Short mmCIF file of C-alpha atoms in Angstrom, two decimals:
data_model
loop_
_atom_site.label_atom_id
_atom_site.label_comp_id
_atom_site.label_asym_id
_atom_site.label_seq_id
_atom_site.Cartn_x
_atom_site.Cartn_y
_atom_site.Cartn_z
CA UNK A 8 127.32 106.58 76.38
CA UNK A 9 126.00 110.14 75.34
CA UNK A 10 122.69 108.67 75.98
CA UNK A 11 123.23 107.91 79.19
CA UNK A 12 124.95 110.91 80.13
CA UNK A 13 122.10 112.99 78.89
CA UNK A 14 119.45 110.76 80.95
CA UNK A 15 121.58 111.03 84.14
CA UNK A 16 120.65 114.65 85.02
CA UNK A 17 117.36 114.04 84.11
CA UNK A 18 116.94 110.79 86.77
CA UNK A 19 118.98 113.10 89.55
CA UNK A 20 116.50 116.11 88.80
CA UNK A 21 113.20 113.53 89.25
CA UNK A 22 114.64 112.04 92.59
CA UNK A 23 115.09 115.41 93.78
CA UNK A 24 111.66 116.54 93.14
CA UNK A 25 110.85 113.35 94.58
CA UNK A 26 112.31 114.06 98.07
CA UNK A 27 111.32 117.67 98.05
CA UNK A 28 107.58 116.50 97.83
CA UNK A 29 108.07 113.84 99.97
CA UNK A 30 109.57 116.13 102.70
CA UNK A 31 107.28 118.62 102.46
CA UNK A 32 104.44 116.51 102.48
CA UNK A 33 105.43 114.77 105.58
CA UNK A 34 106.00 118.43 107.03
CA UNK A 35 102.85 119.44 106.79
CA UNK A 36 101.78 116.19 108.40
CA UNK A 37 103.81 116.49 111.44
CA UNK A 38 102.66 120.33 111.49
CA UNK A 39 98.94 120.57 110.59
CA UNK A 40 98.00 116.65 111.68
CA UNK A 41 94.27 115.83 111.47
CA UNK A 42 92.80 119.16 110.10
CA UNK A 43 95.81 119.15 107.30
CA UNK A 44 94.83 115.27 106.24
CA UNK A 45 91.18 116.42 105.88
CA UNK A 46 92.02 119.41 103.61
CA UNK A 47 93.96 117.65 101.63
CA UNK A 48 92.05 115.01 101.11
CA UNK A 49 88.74 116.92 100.39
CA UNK A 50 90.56 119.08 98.02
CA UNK A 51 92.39 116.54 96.17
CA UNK A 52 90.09 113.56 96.26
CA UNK A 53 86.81 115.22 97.24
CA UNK A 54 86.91 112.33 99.86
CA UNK A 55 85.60 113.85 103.31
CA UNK A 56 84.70 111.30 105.55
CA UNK A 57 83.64 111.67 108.91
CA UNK A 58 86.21 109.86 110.43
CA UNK A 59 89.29 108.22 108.48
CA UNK A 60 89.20 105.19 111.03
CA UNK A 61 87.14 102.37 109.71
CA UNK A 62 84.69 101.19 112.19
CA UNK A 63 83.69 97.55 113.16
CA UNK A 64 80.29 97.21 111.86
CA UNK A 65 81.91 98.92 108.47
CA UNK A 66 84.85 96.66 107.98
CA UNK A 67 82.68 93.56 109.08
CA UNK A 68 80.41 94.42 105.92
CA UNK A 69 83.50 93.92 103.42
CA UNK A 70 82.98 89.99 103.52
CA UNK A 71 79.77 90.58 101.85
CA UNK A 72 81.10 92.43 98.86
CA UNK A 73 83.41 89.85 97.93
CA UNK A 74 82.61 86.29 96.48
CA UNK A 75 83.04 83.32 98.35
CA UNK A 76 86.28 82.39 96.02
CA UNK A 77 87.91 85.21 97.21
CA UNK A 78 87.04 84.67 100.42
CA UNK A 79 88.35 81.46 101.00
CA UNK A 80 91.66 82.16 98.90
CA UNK A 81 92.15 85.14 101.82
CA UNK A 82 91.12 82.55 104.69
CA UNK A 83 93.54 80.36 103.40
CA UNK A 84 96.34 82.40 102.76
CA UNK A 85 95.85 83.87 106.20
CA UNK A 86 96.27 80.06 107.81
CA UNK A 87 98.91 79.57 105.86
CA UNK A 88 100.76 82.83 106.17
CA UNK A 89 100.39 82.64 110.04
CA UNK A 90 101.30 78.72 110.14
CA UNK A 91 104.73 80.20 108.82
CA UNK A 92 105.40 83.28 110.91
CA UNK A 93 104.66 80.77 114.31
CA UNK A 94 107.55 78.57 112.70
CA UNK A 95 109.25 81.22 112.48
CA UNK A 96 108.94 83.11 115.89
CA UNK A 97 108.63 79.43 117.72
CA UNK A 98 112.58 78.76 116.36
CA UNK A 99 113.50 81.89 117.98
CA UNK A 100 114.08 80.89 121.35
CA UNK A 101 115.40 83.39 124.68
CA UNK A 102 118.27 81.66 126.47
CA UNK A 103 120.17 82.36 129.47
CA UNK A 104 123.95 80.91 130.29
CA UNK A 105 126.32 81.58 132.52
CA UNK A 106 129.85 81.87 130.65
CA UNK A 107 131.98 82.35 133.38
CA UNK A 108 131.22 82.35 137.02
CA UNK A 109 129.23 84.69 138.08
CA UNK A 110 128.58 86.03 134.54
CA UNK A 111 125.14 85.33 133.09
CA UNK A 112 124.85 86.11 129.27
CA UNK A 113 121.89 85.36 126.92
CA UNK A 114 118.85 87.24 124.81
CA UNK A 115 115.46 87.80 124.45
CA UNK A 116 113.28 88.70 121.89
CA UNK A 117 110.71 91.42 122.71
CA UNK A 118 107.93 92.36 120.36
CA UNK A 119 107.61 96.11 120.23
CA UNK A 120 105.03 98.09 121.82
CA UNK A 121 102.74 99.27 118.34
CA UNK A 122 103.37 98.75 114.71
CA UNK A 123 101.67 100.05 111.61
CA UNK A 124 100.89 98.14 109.07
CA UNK A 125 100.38 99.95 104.97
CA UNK A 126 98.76 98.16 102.26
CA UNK A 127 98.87 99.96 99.17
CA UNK A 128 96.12 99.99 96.53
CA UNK A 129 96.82 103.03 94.30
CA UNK A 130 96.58 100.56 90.76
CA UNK A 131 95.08 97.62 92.10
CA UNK A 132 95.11 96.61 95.89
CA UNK A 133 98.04 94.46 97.43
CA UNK A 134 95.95 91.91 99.88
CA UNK A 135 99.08 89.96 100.03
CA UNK A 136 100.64 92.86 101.43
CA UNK A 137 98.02 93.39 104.31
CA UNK A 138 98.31 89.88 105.69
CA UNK A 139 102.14 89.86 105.59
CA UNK A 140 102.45 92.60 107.36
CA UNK A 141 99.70 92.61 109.82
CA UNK A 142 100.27 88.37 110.89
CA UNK A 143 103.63 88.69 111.87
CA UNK A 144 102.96 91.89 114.53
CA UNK A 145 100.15 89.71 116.05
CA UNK A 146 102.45 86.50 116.66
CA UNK A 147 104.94 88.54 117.79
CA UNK A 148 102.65 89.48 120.39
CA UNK A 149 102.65 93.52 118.91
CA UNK A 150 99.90 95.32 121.52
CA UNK A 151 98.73 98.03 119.22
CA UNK A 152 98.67 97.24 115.54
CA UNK A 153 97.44 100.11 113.53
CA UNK A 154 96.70 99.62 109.64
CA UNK A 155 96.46 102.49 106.88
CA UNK A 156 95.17 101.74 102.77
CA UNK A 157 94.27 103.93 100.49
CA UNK A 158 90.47 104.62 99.77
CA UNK A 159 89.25 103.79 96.51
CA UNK A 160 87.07 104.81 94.20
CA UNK A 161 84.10 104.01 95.91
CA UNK A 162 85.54 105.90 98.71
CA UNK A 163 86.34 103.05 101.20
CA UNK A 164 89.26 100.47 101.52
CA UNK A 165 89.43 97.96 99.01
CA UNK A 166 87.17 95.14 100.40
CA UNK A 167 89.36 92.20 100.22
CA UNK A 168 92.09 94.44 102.37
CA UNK A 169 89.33 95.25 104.74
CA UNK A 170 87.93 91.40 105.05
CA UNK A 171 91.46 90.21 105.75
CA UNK A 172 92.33 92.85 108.67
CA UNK A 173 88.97 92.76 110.34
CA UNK A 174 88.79 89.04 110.15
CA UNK A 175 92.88 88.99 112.02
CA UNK A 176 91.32 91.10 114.75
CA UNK A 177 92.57 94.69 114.11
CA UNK A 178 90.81 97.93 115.24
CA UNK A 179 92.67 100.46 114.28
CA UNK A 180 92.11 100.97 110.53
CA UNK A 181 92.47 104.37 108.26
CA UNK A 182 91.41 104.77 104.89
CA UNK A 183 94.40 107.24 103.96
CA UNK A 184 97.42 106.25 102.05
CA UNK A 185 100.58 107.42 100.28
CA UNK A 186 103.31 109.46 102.04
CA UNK A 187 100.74 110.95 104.29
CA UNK A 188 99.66 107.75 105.91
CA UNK A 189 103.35 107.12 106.52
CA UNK A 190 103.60 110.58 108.01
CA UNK A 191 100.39 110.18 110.32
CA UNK A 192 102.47 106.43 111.48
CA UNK A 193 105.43 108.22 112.18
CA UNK A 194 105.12 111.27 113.72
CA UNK A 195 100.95 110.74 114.66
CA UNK A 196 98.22 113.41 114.94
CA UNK A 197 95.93 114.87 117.82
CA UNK A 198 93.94 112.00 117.22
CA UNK A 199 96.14 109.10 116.55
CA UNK A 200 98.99 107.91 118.20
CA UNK A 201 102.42 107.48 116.41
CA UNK A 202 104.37 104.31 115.97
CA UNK A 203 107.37 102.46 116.83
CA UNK A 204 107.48 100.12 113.54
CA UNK A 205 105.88 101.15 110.04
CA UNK A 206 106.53 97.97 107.38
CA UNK A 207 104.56 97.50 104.13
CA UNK A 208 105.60 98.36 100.66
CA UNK A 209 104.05 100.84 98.06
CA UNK A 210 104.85 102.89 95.20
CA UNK A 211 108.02 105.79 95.19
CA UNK A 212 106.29 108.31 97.56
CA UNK A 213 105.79 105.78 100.37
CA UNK A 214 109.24 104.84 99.86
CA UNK A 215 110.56 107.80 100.25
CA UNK A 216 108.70 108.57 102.95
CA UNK A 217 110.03 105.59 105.19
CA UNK A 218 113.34 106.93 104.32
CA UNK A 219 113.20 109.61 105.46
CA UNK A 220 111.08 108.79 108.98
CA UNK A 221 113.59 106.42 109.67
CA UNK A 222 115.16 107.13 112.96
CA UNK A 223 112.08 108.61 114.23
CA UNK A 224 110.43 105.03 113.94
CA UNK A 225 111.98 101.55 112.99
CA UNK A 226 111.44 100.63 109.17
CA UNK A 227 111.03 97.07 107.45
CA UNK A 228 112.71 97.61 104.19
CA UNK A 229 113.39 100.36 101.05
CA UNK A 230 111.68 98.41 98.57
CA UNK A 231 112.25 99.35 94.76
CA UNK A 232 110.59 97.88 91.92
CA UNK A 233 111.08 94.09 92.02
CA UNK A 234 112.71 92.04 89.17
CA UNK A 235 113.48 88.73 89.00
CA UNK A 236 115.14 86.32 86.59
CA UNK A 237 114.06 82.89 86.22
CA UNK A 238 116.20 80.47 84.45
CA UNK A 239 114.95 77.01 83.36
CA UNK A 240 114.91 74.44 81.11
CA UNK A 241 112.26 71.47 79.87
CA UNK A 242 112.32 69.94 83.20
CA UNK A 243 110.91 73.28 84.67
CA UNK A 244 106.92 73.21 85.39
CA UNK A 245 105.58 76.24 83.25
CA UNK A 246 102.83 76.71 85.68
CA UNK A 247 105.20 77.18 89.00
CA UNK A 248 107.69 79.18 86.85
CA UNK A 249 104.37 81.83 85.62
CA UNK A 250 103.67 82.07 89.12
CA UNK A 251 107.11 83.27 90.29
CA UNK A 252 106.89 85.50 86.99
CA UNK A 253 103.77 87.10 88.29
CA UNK A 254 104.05 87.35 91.81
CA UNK A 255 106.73 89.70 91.04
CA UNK A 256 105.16 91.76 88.18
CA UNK A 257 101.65 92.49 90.34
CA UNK A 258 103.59 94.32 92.48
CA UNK A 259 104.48 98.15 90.36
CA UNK A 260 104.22 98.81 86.52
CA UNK A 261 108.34 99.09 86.95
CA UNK A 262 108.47 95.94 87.94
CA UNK A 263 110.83 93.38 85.44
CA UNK A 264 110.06 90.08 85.15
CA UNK A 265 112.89 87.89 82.42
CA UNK A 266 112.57 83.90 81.66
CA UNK A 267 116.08 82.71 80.46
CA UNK A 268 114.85 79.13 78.75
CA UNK A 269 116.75 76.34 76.97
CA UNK A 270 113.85 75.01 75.62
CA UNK A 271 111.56 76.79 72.77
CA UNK A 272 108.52 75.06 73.43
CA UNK A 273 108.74 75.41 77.43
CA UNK A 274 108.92 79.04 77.12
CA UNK A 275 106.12 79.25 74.91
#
């Protein structure tokens, strides 16, 4: 108990610093817009581009730099991943009926005009995360998707994120990431148009970020670190239980991943 009572102030006092970077980070988005992003970015990252949107001919280079295993995992995660969002929108059907006479009653579902799209790759890039998001906009029938990543280390967007947007047809593509990206979605800068919809994970600044824009543009989801519990006994398949281990612990280093077993030799 004392323990816990001396870590609470300590938690309250990093969340608060947390939103106090957040919000001033976003500030200076919404107030100094493209010329801020390239300061920043030069001073912190010595990254000074000549444009932060990705070009054509640059993103169409990415399938070279990756293997042709990883290529055709992406190409077939992207059928698959679209096969399920067209189940998905094609069971979600507008309807008209009139309830009383005279009195017509019913729905229909509208995409929305332009949503962005954030793939984070501060540790190691999320590719999952860039089709998920991006796959569902386009069979909704979104008109302007826009898409924002990190640049890495070799100052460009991870390739495998790059292959997998270029190859669904987007054009709009930044090489900026964090709270700023989230910023530039929401509230936009002389050169690039805000948003309606920003969805995508990443790590506690994005998240923050999203909470706080939210009003000004739709959100997806506050996602925290993920945890999940698996329980199983000899019957279980190790291989498919792994899998649901890992799929949860690639996505943060907070993320908690517990096997409750029966069985001694299937959890080893």
């Amino acid at each position: 108990y004392k323990e816990i009572k001396r870590a609470k102030p300590v938690i309250e006092q990093d969340l608060q610093n947390l939103q106090e970077t957040v919000s001033l980070i976003l500030q200076r988005v919404k107030k100094g817009g493209d010329k801020y992003l390239r300061k920043y970015y030069a001073k912190k990252y010595d990254y000074k581009p000549s444009s932060f949107l990705i070009s054509p001919e640059e993103a169409a280079k990415a399938k070279d730099q990756l293997s042709p295993e990883v290529r055709e995992v992406i190409d077939f995660a992207i059928d698959r991943v679209t096969a399920f969002a067209q189940a998905q929108r094609d069971c979600i059907e507008d309807f008209e009926k009139e309830m009383l006479p005279g009195m017509i009653m019913g729905h229909r579902v509208l995409p929305v005009d332009s949503c962005g799209c954030y793939a984070p790759a501060g540790r190691y890039p999320s590719l999952s995360s860039g089709l998920m998001s991006v796959i569902p906009a386009k069979v909704a029938g979104v008109k302007r998707i826009v898409c924002c990543s990190p640049a890495g280390p070799d100052r460009g967007i991870n390739h495998g994120i790059l292959y997998s947007w270029h190859k669904l047809g987007v054009e709009e593509i930044y090489s900026f990431g964090g709270a700023n990206a989230i910023g530039v979605l929401a509230f936009g800068t002389e050169s690039i148009p805000p948003v309606d919809l920003i969805v995508g994970p990443g790590n506690q600044f994005v998240t923050e970020a999203k909470r706080q824009i939210f009003g000004i543009v739709g959100i997806d989801i506050l996602a925290g670190p993920s945890e999940v519990l698996v329980i199983a006994d000899e019957t279980a398949r190790p291989d498919f239980v792994a899998a649901d281990l890992l799929a949860q612990c690639e996505h943060d280093t907070n993320a908690r991943a517990c096997l409750v077993t029966t069985s001694a030799s299937f959890g080893q």
